[in-house]
Amino acid sequence: IYTLSLHDALPISIGSKLSSYISENEFKTLTNNLVTLPETKQFLEKFMTMVLKSANAEMLSSLTLVDNVIKQFFKPNAEITKNFAKEFTIYLTSVLKNETIRTSFATIVKNYLHKNYPDYLNNFDDNKINELIKVALSAFVNIESNTHILENDLNLAIKELADKGTKIDVKVLINKIKSNILDNKFALFKARSEERRVGKECRSRWS
């Protein structure tokens, strides 16, 4: 019921784009698998706690203005501002360790690559592409645990939401994220050993 409602609740523009990369049944299977994970329950409980601690009379009185709600939720001292990025990255890296979830995400990425870069993938077997993507997702989990780059980038996005609300400049945010990645050269250097390991594993899978 929840997964059906979630799929049907998506805006038409998003739903049509999503359907290019994942079928309705695959989407329902993915969301069903996600909602049944204990990690999802834990994350939602923490998220709702953050929301309740961040809510106040000022915010509730301005619920009709989306801009005000966003700025209030993500103001500097709000609970959700302090903890959301950390809790979300913990949740994401945790669920990506699940083989079923990783396979579903690999299918989405594979379909995206097929749609946008067909010339590069025509000569490769779909099963090998899936395996390669799953290895890359596993590498992401390990690299994020060492670098916290995604967590830092989410914090940057939250700060921009607090400052600009719905008037956020995506190009400016992307440039800040790029700068943040470059500023984390030492952390990325530490992660290079993991990348080399993944490269060896990919070559052995493709040979």
GROMACS .gro file of N, CA, C and O in nm, residues 38-128:
model
  364
   38PRO      N    1   1.524  -0.263   0.876
   38PRO     CA    2   1.527  -0.199   1.009
   38PRO      C    3   1.600  -0.064   1.006
   38PRO      O    4   1.567   0.027   1.081
   39GLU      N    5   1.699  -0.051   0.914
   39GLU     CA    6   1.772   0.076   0.903
   39GLU      C    7   1.679   0.190   0.861
   39GLU      O    8   1.695   0.304   0.905
   40THR      N    9   1.580   0.157   0.776
   40THR     CA   10   1.485   0.259   0.732
   40THR      C   11   1.398   0.306   0.848
   40THR      O   12   1.376   0.425   0.866
   41LYS      N   13   1.352   0.210   0.926
   41LYS     CA   14   1.270   0.246   1.043
   41LYS      C   15   1.350   0.335   1.139
   41LYS      O   16   1.300   0.437   1.188
   42GLN      N   17   1.475   0.298   1.164
   42GLN     CA   18   1.559   0.376   1.254
   42GLN      C   19   1.582   0.518   1.201
   42GLN      O   20   1.575   0.616   1.276
   43PHE      N   21   1.609   0.525   1.069
   43PHE     CA   22   1.633   0.657   1.010
   43PHE      C   23   1.509   0.745   1.017
   43PHE      O   24   1.516   0.863   1.052
   44LEU      N   25   1.391   0.687   0.984
   44LEU     CA   26   1.267   0.765   0.987
   44LEU      C   27   1.235   0.813   1.128
   44LEU      O   28   1.186   0.925   1.147
   45GLU      N   29   1.262   0.728   1.227
   45GLU     CA   30   1.238   0.768   1.366
   45GLU      C   31   1.329   0.886   1.403
   45GLU      O   32   1.284   0.983   1.466
   46LYS      N   33   1.456   0.877   1.363
   46LYS     CA   34   1.550   0.986   1.392
   46LYS      C   35   1.510   1.113   1.316
   46LYS      O   36   1.517   1.224   1.370
   47PHE      N   37   1.465   1.094   1.190
   47PHE     CA   38   1.426   1.209   1.108
   47PHE      C   39   1.305   1.281   1.169
   47PHE      O   40   1.303   1.404   1.180
   48MET      N   41   1.204   1.204   1.210
   48MET     CA   42   1.086   1.265   1.270
   48MET      C   43   1.119   1.335   1.400
   48MET      O   44   1.063   1.441   1.431
   49THR      N   45   1.213   1.278   1.476
   49THR     CA   46   1.258   1.343   1.600
   49THR      C   47   1.324   1.477   1.568
   49THR      O   48   1.299   1.579   1.635
   50MET      N   49   1.407   1.477   1.463
   50MET     CA   50   1.473   1.601   1.422
   50MET      C   51   1.371   1.705   1.378
   50MET      O   52   1.382   1.824   1.412
   51VAL      N   53   1.270   1.660   1.302
   51VAL     CA   54   1.166   1.752   1.253
   51VAL      C   55   1.091   1.814   1.370
   51VAL      O   56   1.069   1.935   1.375
   52LEU      N   57   1.051   1.729   1.465
   52LEU     CA   58   0.974   1.778   1.580
   52LEU      C   59   1.056   1.875   1.666
   52LEU      O   60   1.004   1.974   1.716
   53LYS      N   61   1.186   1.846   1.679
   53LYS     CA   62   1.271   1.935   1.758
   53LYS      C   63   1.299   2.066   1.685
   53LYS      O   64   1.327   2.169   1.747
   54SER      N   65   1.293   2.060   1.550
   54SER     CA   66   1.319   2.181   1.471
   54SER      C   67   1.196   2.268   1.458
   54SER      O   68   1.205   2.389   1.433
   55ALA      N   69   1.076   2.207   1.473
   55ALA     CA   70   0.951   2.282   1.457
   55ALA      C   71   0.932   2.378   1.574
   55ALA      O   72   0.970   2.349   1.687
   56ASN      N   73   0.874   2.492   1.543
   56ASN     CA   74   0.842   2.588   1.648
   56ASN      C   75   0.721   2.671   1.605
   56ASN      O   76   0.672   2.659   1.493
   57ALA      N   77   0.674   2.756   1.695
   57ALA     CA   78   0.552   2.834   1.667
   57ALA      C   79   0.570   2.924   1.545
   57ALA      O   80   0.480   2.940   1.464
   58GLU      N   81   0.690   2.982   1.532
   58GLU     CA   82   0.716   3.072   1.418
   58GLU      C   83   0.703   2.997   1.286
   58GLU      O   84   0.643   3.046   1.191
   59MET      N   85   0.759   2.875   1.282
   59MET     CA   86   0.752   2.798   1.159
   59MET      C   87   0.610   2.753   1.130
   59MET      O   88   0.561   2.762   1.017
   60LEU      N   89   0.541   2.707   1.233
   60LEU     CA   90   0.404   2.657   1.214
   60LEU      C   91   0.310   2.768   1.169
   60LEU      O   92   0.213   2.744   1.097
   61SER      N   93   0.338   2.890   1.209
   61SER     CA   94   0.252   3.002   1.169
   61SER      C   95   0.274   3.044   1.025
   61SER      O   96   0.197   3.120   0.969
   62SER      N   97   0.382   2.993   0.963
   62SER     CA   98   0.412   3.032   0.825
   62SER      C   99   0.412   2.913   0.730
   62SER      O  100   0.482   2.912   0.630
   63LEU      N  101   0.332   2.811   0.764
   63LEU     CA  102   0.328   2.690   0.682
   63LEU      C  103   0.279   2.716   0.540
   63LEU      O  104   0.305   2.637   0.450
   64THR      N  105   0.208   2.825   0.520
   64THR     CA  106   0.157   2.854   0.386
   64THR      C  107   0.268   2.904   0.294
   64THR      O  108   0.252   2.903   0.172
   65LEU      N  109   0.381   2.946   0.350
   65LEU     CA  110   0.492   2.995   0.268
   65LEU      C  111   0.604   2.891   0.269
   65LEU      O  112   0.673   2.874   0.370
   66VAL      N  113   0.620   2.821   0.158
   66VAL     CA  114   0.720   2.714   0.149
   66VAL      C  115   0.859   2.766   0.181
   66VAL      O  116   0.937   2.701   0.251
   67ASP      N  117   0.891   2.885   0.129
   67ASP     CA  118   1.022   2.944   0.153
   67ASP      C  119   1.051   2.958   0.302
   67ASP      O  120   1.160   2.924   0.350
   68ASN      N  121   0.953   3.007   0.378
   68ASN     CA  122   0.971   3.025   0.523
   68ASN      C  123   0.988   2.893   0.594
   68ASN      O  124   1.069   2.881   0.687
   69VAL      N  125   0.911   2.793   0.552
   69VAL     CA  126   0.921   2.661   0.615
   69VAL      C  127   1.061   2.604   0.596
   69VAL      O  128   1.124   2.555   0.691
   70ILE      N  129   1.113   2.611   0.472
   70ILE     CA  130   1.246   2.559   0.443
   70ILE      C  131   1.351   2.631   0.526
   70ILE      O  132   1.437   2.569   0.589
   71LYS      N  133   1.344   2.764   0.528
   71LYS     CA  134   1.444   2.842   0.603
   71LYS      C  135   1.437   2.815   0.752
   71LYS      O  136   1.540   2.811   0.820
   72GLN      N  137   1.316   2.795   0.804
   72GLN     CA  138   1.301   2.765   0.947
   72GLN      C  139   1.355   2.626   0.980
   72GLN      O  140   1.422   2.606   1.080
   73PHE      N  141   1.322   2.529   0.894
   73PHE     CA  142   1.369   2.393   0.918
   73PHE      C  143   1.521   2.386   0.922
   73PHE      O  144   1.580   2.316   1.004
   74PHE      N  145   1.585   2.458   0.829
   74PHE     CA  146   1.729   2.446   0.813
   74PHE      C  147   1.807   2.564   0.870
   74PHE      O  148   1.921   2.587   0.830
   75LYS      N  149   1.747   2.637   0.961
   75LYS     CA  150   1.821   2.747   1.021
   75LYS      C  151   1.939   2.690   1.101
   75LYS      O  152   1.937   2.574   1.144
   76PRO      N  153   2.046   2.769   1.122
   76PRO     CA  154   2.173   2.718   1.177
   76PRO      C  155   2.164   2.632   1.302
   76PRO      O  156   2.234   2.533   1.313
   77ASN      N  157   2.079   2.668   1.396
   77ASN     CA  158   2.076   2.593   1.522
   77ASN      C  159   1.969   2.485   1.529
   77ASN      O  160   1.951   2.422   1.633
   78ALA      N  161   1.897   2.464   1.420
   78ALA     CA  162   1.790   2.365   1.419
   78ALA      C  163   1.847   2.224   1.428
   78ALA      O  164   1.955   2.196   1.376
   79GLU      N  165   1.773   2.137   1.492
   79GLU     CA  166   1.817   1.998   1.511
   79GLU      C  167   1.842   1.929   1.377
   79GLU      O  168   1.940   1.857   1.360
   80ILE      N  169   1.754   1.953   1.281
   80ILE     CA  170   1.765   1.887   1.151
   80ILE      C  171   1.889   1.935   1.076
   80ILE      O  172   1.953   1.860   1.003
   81THR      N  173   1.925   2.061   1.097
   81THR     CA  174   2.045   2.117   1.032
   81THR      C  175   2.171   2.051   1.086
   81THR      O  176   2.264   2.019   1.012
   82LYS      N  177   2.173   2.029   1.216
   82LYS     CA  178   2.292   1.975   1.281
   82LYS      C  179   2.314   1.826   1.251
   82LYS      O  180   2.427   1.781   1.243
   83ASN      N  181   2.204   1.753   1.232
   83ASN     CA  182   2.218   1.607   1.228
   83ASN      C  183   2.173   1.536   1.101
   83ASN      O  184   2.205   1.419   1.081
   84PHE      N  185   2.097   1.605   1.014
   84PHE     CA  186   2.039   1.533   0.899
   84PHE      C  187   2.145   1.474   0.807
   84PHE      O  188   2.136   1.356   0.769
   85ALA      N  189   2.244   1.552   0.767
   85ALA     CA  190   2.345   1.504   0.672
   85ALA      C  191   2.416   1.380   0.726
   85ALA      O  192   2.435   1.282   0.654
   86LYS      N  193   2.454   1.386   0.853
   86LYS     CA  194   2.524   1.272   0.914
   86LYS      C  195   2.436   1.149   0.918
   86LYS      O  196   2.476   1.039   0.877
   87GLU      N  197   2.312   1.164   0.965
   87GLU     CA  198   2.221   1.050   0.977
   87GLU      C  199   2.184   0.992   0.840
   87GLU      O  200   2.173   0.871   0.824
   88PHE      N  201   2.167   1.080   0.740
   88PHE     CA  202   2.130   1.032   0.607
   88PHE      C  203   2.244   0.953   0.544
   88PHE      O  204   2.221   0.848   0.483
   89THR      N  205   2.368   1.002   0.556
   89THR     CA  206   2.480   0.928   0.497
   89THR      C  207   2.503   0.795   0.569
   89THR      O  208   2.538   0.696   0.505
   90ILE      N  209   2.482   0.793   0.699
   90ILE     CA  210   2.490   0.666   0.773
   90ILE      C  211   2.386   0.569   0.720
   90ILE      O  212   2.414   0.450   0.695
   91TYR      N  213   2.265   0.620   0.700
   91TYR     CA  214   2.156   0.536   0.649
   91TYR      C  215   2.187   0.487   0.508
   91TYR      O  216   2.175   0.367   0.478
   92LEU      N  217   2.228   0.578   0.419
   92LEU     CA  218   2.253   0.540   0.280
   92LEU      C  219   2.364   0.437   0.268
   92LEU      O  220   2.349   0.336   0.197
   93THR      N  221   2.476   0.461   0.337
   93THR     CA  222   2.587   0.365   0.328
   93THR      C  223   2.549   0.232   0.391
   93THR      O  224   2.597   0.127   0.349
   94SER      N  225   2.458   0.236   0.488
   94SER     CA  226   2.413   0.112   0.552
   94SER      C  227   2.327   0.029   0.457
   94SER      O  228   2.348  -0.091   0.440
   95VAL      N  229   2.229   0.093   0.391
   95VAL     CA  230   2.139   0.017   0.303
   95VAL      C  231   2.211  -0.031   0.177
   95VAL      O  232   2.174  -0.133   0.119
   96LEU      N  233   2.316   0.042   0.136
   96LEU     CA  234   2.389   0.000   0.016
   96LEU      C  235   2.475  -0.124   0.041
   96LEU      O  236   2.527  -0.184  -0.053
   97LYS      N  237   2.487  -0.164   0.166
   97LYS     CA  238   2.555  -0.289   0.197
   97LYS      C  239   2.464  -0.408   0.173
   97LYS      O  240   2.509  -0.522   0.169
   98ASN      N  241   2.334  -0.379   0.158
   98ASN     CA  242   2.235  -0.484   0.133
   98ASN      C  243   2.239  -0.521  -0.015
   98ASN      O  244   2.222  -0.436  -0.103
   99GLU      N  245   2.261  -0.649  -0.045
   99GLU     CA  246   2.278  -0.695  -0.183
   99GLU      C  247   2.156  -0.665  -0.270
   99GLU      O  248   2.169  -0.621  -0.384
  100THR      N  249   2.037  -0.685  -0.217
  100THR     CA  250   1.914  -0.661  -0.294
  100THR      C  251   1.900  -0.514  -0.329
  100THR      O  252   1.868  -0.478  -0.443
  101ILE      N  253   1.924  -0.427  -0.233
  101ILE     CA  254   1.915  -0.283  -0.256
  101ILE      C  255   2.021  -0.238  -0.355
  101ILE      O  256   1.994  -0.160  -0.447
  102ARG      N  257   2.142  -0.291  -0.339
  102ARG     CA  258   2.251  -0.254  -0.428
  102ARG      C  259   2.221  -0.296  -0.572
  102ARG      O  260   2.249  -0.223  -0.667
  103THR      N  261   2.158  -0.412  -0.588
  103THR     CA  262   2.120  -0.460  -0.721
  103THR      C  263   2.016  -0.368  -0.784
  103THR      O  264   2.023  -0.336  -0.903
  104SER      N  265   1.919  -0.323  -0.705
  104SER     CA  266   1.816  -0.232  -0.756
  104SER      C  267   1.876  -0.099  -0.800
  104SER      O  268   1.844  -0.047  -0.907
  105PHE      N  269   1.965  -0.044  -0.718
  105PHE     CA  270   2.031   0.082  -0.753
  105PHE      C  271   2.119   0.063  -0.877
  105PHE      O  272   2.127   0.153  -0.962
  106ALA      N  273   2.183  -0.053  -0.887
  106ALA     CA  274   2.268  -0.081  -1.004
  106ALA      C  275   2.185  -0.082  -1.132
  106ALA      O  276   2.229  -0.034  -1.236
  107THR      N  277   2.062  -0.134  -1.123
  107THR     CA  278   1.973  -0.137  -1.240
  107THR      C  279   1.939   0.005  -1.284
  107THR      O  280   1.939   0.036  -1.404
  108ILE      N  281   1.910   0.092  -1.187
  108ILE     CA  282   1.877   0.232  -1.220
  108ILE      C  283   1.996   0.300  -1.287
  108ILE      O  284   1.981   0.367  -1.390
  109VAL      N  285   2.115   0.282  -1.229
  109VAL     CA  286   2.235   0.345  -1.286
  109VAL      C  287   2.263   0.290  -1.426
  109VAL      O  288   2.295   0.366  -1.519
  110LYS      N  289   2.250   0.158  -1.442
  110LYS     CA  290   2.274   0.095  -1.572
  110LYS      C  291   2.179   0.151  -1.678
  110LYS      O  292   2.221   0.186  -1.789
  111ASN      N  293   2.051   0.161  -1.644
  111ASN     CA  294   1.952   0.214  -1.739
  111ASN      C  295   1.981   0.360  -1.773
  111ASN      O  296   1.962   0.404  -1.887
  112TYR      N  297   2.026   0.435  -1.672
  112TYR     CA  298   2.063   0.576  -1.695
  112TYR      C  299   2.180   0.584  -1.794
  112TYR      O  300   2.178   0.665  -1.888
  113LEU      N  301   2.280   0.500  -1.774
  113LEU     CA  302   2.396   0.500  -1.863
  113LEU      C  303   2.358   0.458  -2.004
  113LEU      O  304   2.405   0.516  -2.102
  114HIS      N  305   2.272   0.356  -2.014
  114HIS     CA  306   2.226   0.311  -2.146
  114HIS      C  307   2.152   0.422  -2.220
  114HIS      O  308   2.167   0.438  -2.341
  115LYS      N  309   2.072   0.497  -2.145
  115LYS     CA  310   1.991   0.602  -2.208
  115LYS      C  311   2.075   0.721  -2.251
  115LYS      O  312   2.053   0.781  -2.357
  116ASN      N  313   2.175   0.756  -2.169
  116ASN     CA  314   2.252   0.878  -2.195
  116ASN      C  315   2.386   0.854  -2.265
  116ASN      O  316   2.439   0.946  -2.328
  117TYR      N  317   2.440   0.733  -2.252
  117TYR     CA  318   2.570   0.703  -2.315
  117TYR      C  319   2.565   0.569  -2.386
  117TYR      O  320   2.648   0.481  -2.360
  118PRO      N  321   2.471   0.551  -2.478
  118PRO     CA  322   2.453   0.420  -2.542
  118PRO      C  323   2.574   0.372  -2.620
  118PRO      O  324   2.605   0.252  -2.622
  119ASP      N  325   2.647   0.464  -2.684
  119ASP     CA  326   2.761   0.425  -2.768
  119ASP      C  327   2.872   0.359  -2.687
  119ASP      O  328   2.948   0.277  -2.740
  120TYR      N  329   2.883   0.396  -2.560
  120TYR     CA  330   2.990   0.341  -2.477
  120TYR      C  331   2.958   0.202  -2.423
  120TYR      O  332   3.048   0.128  -2.383
  121LEU      N  333   2.830   0.167  -2.420
  121LEU     CA  334   2.789   0.043  -2.353
  121LEU      C  335   2.741  -0.066  -2.447
  121LEU      O  336   2.714  -0.178  -2.402
  122ASN      N  337   2.728  -0.035  -2.574
  122ASN     CA  338   2.671  -0.132  -2.668
  122ASN      C  339   2.748  -0.264  -2.675
  122ASN      O  340   2.690  -0.369  -2.702
  123ASN      N  341   2.878  -0.258  -2.650
  123ASN     CA  342   2.961  -0.379  -2.664
  123ASN      C  343   2.977  -0.456  -2.534
  123ASN      O  344   3.050  -0.555  -2.530
  124PHE      N  345   2.907  -0.410  -2.428
  124PHE     CA  346   2.924  -0.476  -2.299
  124PHE      C  347   2.798  -0.551  -2.258
  124PHE      O  348   2.686  -0.506  -2.283
  125ASP      N  349   2.819  -0.663  -2.193
  125ASP     CA  350   2.708  -0.745  -2.144
  125ASP      C  351   2.643  -0.677  -2.023
  125ASP      O  352   2.713  -0.626  -1.934
  126ASP      N  353   2.508  -0.676  -2.019
  126ASP     CA  354   2.435  -0.610  -1.911
  126ASP      C  355   2.470  -0.666  -1.773
  126ASP      O  356   2.477  -0.592  -1.675
  127ASN      N  357   2.491  -0.796  -1.765
  127ASN     CA  358   2.524  -0.857  -1.636
  127ASN      C  359   2.659  -0.806  -1.584
  127ASN      O  360   2.675  -0.780  -1.464
  128LYS      N  361   2.754  -0.789  -1.675
  128LYS     CA  362   2.885  -0.738  -1.634
  128LYS      C  363   2.875  -0.592  -1.592
  128LYS      O  364   2.942  -0.549  -1.497
   0.00000   0.00000   0.00000
